[in-house]
Amino acid sequence: MTNSEIDPSVQAELARLRDSIDNIDAAVVHMLAERFKCTQQVGRLKAEHRLPPADPAREAQQIARLRSLAESAKLDPAFAEKLLNFIIAEVIRHHETIARS
């Protein structure tokens, strides 16, 4: 089916929804950038005080917290945990880099 064969009202609704998705994606990117700015500061503080780059207890708390938030938001908690684990791994990598410099 080509775009010209799709009902104009369906095309309009798709465009509206896709615009919303694009806006949400942009917000997610900006929020992640802000989060990484904060975690860079944490990494510098840890390096200055010779603290380890990883904090397993804090990470476990954050995972539990995010899973709970995901459940209340009707988001798959397993997906939320995977996403946070990916972010945590990147943060630890940044902290290790900061500690070496």
Coordinates of N, CA and C in Angstrom, one line a residue, residues 36-95:
F36 N 24.4 12.1 32.3 CA 25.8 11.8 32.1 C 26.7 13.0 32.6
K37 N 26.2 14.2 32.5 CA 26.9 15.4 33.1 C 27.1 15.2 34.6
C38 N 26.0 14.7 35.2 CA 26.0 14.5 36.7 C 26.9 13.3 37.0
T39 N 26.9 12.2 36.3 CA 27.7 11.1 36.6 C 29.2 11.4 36.3
Q40 N 29.5 12.3 35.4 CA 30.9 12.7 35.2 C 31.4 13.4 36.4
Q41 N 30.5 14.2 37.0 CA 30.9 14.9 38.3 C 31.1 13.9 39.4
V42 N 30.3 12.9 39.5 CA 30.5 11.8 40.4 C 31.8 11.1 40.2
G43 N 32.1 10.8 38.9 CA 33.3 10.2 38.6 C 34.6 11.0 39.0
R44 N 34.5 12.3 38.8 CA 35.6 13.1 39.2 C 35.8 13.1 40.8
L45 N 34.7 13.2 41.5 CA 34.7 13.2 42.9 C 35.2 11.8 43.4
K46 N 34.8 10.7 42.8 CA 35.3 9.4 43.2 C 36.8 9.3 42.9
A47 N 37.3 9.8 41.8 CA 38.7 9.8 41.5 C 39.5 10.6 42.4
E48 N 39.0 11.8 42.8 CA 39.7 12.7 43.7 C 39.9 12.0 45.1
H49 N 38.9 11.2 45.5 CA 39.0 10.6 46.8 C 39.3 9.1 46.7
R50 N 39.8 8.7 45.6 CA 40.2 7.3 45.4 C 39.1 6.3 45.7
L51 N 37.9 6.6 45.3 CA 36.8 5.7 45.5 C 36.7 4.8 44.3
P52 N 36.2 3.6 44.4 CA 36.0 2.7 43.3 C 35.0 3.2 42.3
P53 N 35.3 3.0 41.0 CA 34.4 3.5 39.9 C 32.9 2.9 40.0
A54 N 32.8 1.6 40.5 CA 31.5 1.0 40.6 C 31.1 1.0 42.1
D55 N 29.8 1.0 42.3 CA 29.2 1.0 43.6 C 28.0 0.0 43.5
P56 N 28.3 -1.3 43.7 CA 27.3 -2.3 43.5 C 26.0 -2.1 44.4
A57 N 26.2 -1.7 45.6 CA 25.0 -1.5 46.4 C 24.1 -0.4 45.9
R58 N 24.7 0.7 45.5 CA 24.0 1.8 44.9 C 23.3 1.4 43.6
E59 N 24.0 0.6 42.8 CA 23.5 0.1 41.5 C 22.3 -0.8 41.8
A60 N 22.3 -1.7 42.8 CA 21.2 -2.6 43.1 C 20.0 -1.7 43.6
Q61 N 20.3 -0.7 44.3 CA 19.2 0.2 44.8 C 18.5 0.9 43.6
Q62 N 19.3 1.3 42.7 CA 18.8 2.0 41.5 C 18.0 1.1 40.6
I63 N 18.5 -0.1 40.5 CA 17.7 -1.1 39.6 C 16.4 -1.4 40.3
A64 N 16.4 -1.6 41.6 CA 15.1 -1.9 42.3 C 14.2 -0.7 42.1
R65 N 14.7 0.5 42.3 CA 13.9 1.7 42.2 C 13.3 1.9 40.8
L66 N 14.2 1.6 39.8 CA 13.7 1.8 38.4 C 12.7 0.7 38.0
R67 N 12.9 -0.5 38.5 CA 11.9 -1.5 38.2 C 10.5 -1.1 38.8
S68 N 10.5 -0.6 40.0 CA 9.3 -0.1 40.7 C 8.7 1.0 39.9
L69 N 9.5 2.0 39.5 CA 9.0 3.1 38.6 C 8.4 2.5 37.3
A70 N 9.1 1.6 36.7 CA 8.6 1.0 35.5 C 7.2 0.3 35.7
E71 N 7.1 -0.4 36.7 CA 5.8 -1.1 37.0 C 4.7 -0.1 37.1
S72 N 4.9 1.0 37.9 CA 3.9 2.0 38.1 C 3.6 2.7 36.8
A73 N 4.6 2.8 35.9 CA 4.4 3.5 34.6 C 3.9 2.5 33.5
K74 N 3.6 1.3 33.9 CA 3.2 0.3 32.9 C 4.2 0.0 31.8
L75 N 5.5 0.0 32.2 CA 6.6 -0.3 31.4 C 7.2 -1.6 31.9
D76 N 7.6 -2.5 31.0 CA 8.2 -3.8 31.3 C 9.4 -3.5 32.3
P77 N 9.3 -4.0 33.5 CA 10.5 -3.8 34.4 C 11.8 -4.4 33.9
A78 N 11.6 -5.5 33.3 CA 12.9 -6.2 32.7 C 13.5 -5.3 31.7
F79 N 12.7 -4.7 30.8 CA 13.3 -3.7 29.9 C 13.9 -2.6 30.6
A80 N 13.3 -2.0 31.6 CA 13.8 -0.9 32.3 C 15.2 -1.3 33.0
E81 N 15.2 -2.5 33.5 CA 16.5 -3.0 34.1 C 17.6 -3.1 33.1
K82 N 17.3 -3.7 31.9 CA 18.3 -3.8 30.9 C 18.8 -2.4 30.5
L83 N 17.9 -1.5 30.3 CA 18.3 -0.1 29.9 C 19.2 0.5 31.0
L84 N 18.8 0.4 32.3 CA 19.6 0.9 33.3 C 21.0 0.2 33.4
N85 N 21.0 -1.1 33.2 CA 22.3 -1.8 33.3 C 23.2 -1.3 32.2
F86 N 22.7 -1.0 31.0 CA 23.4 -0.5 29.9 C 24.0 0.9 30.3
I87 N 23.2 1.7 30.9 CA 23.6 3.1 31.3 C 24.7 2.9 32.4
I88 N 24.5 2.1 33.3 CA 25.4 1.9 34.4 C 26.8 1.5 33.9
A89 N 26.8 0.5 33.0 CA 28.0 0.1 32.4 C 28.8 1.2 31.7
E90 N 28.1 2.1 31.0 CA 28.7 3.2 30.4 C 29.2 4.2 31.4
V91 N 28.5 4.4 32.5 CA 28.9 5.3 33.6 C 30.2 4.8 34.2
I92 N 30.2 3.5 34.5 CA 31.4 2.9 35.1 C 32.6 3.0 34.2
R93 N 32.4 2.8 32.9 CA 33.5 3.0 31.9 C 34.0 4.4 32.0
H94 N 33.1 5.4 32.1 CA 33.5 6.8 32.2 C 34.3 7.0 33.5
H95 N 33.8 6.5 34.6 CA 34.5 6.6 35.9 C 35.9 6.0 35.8

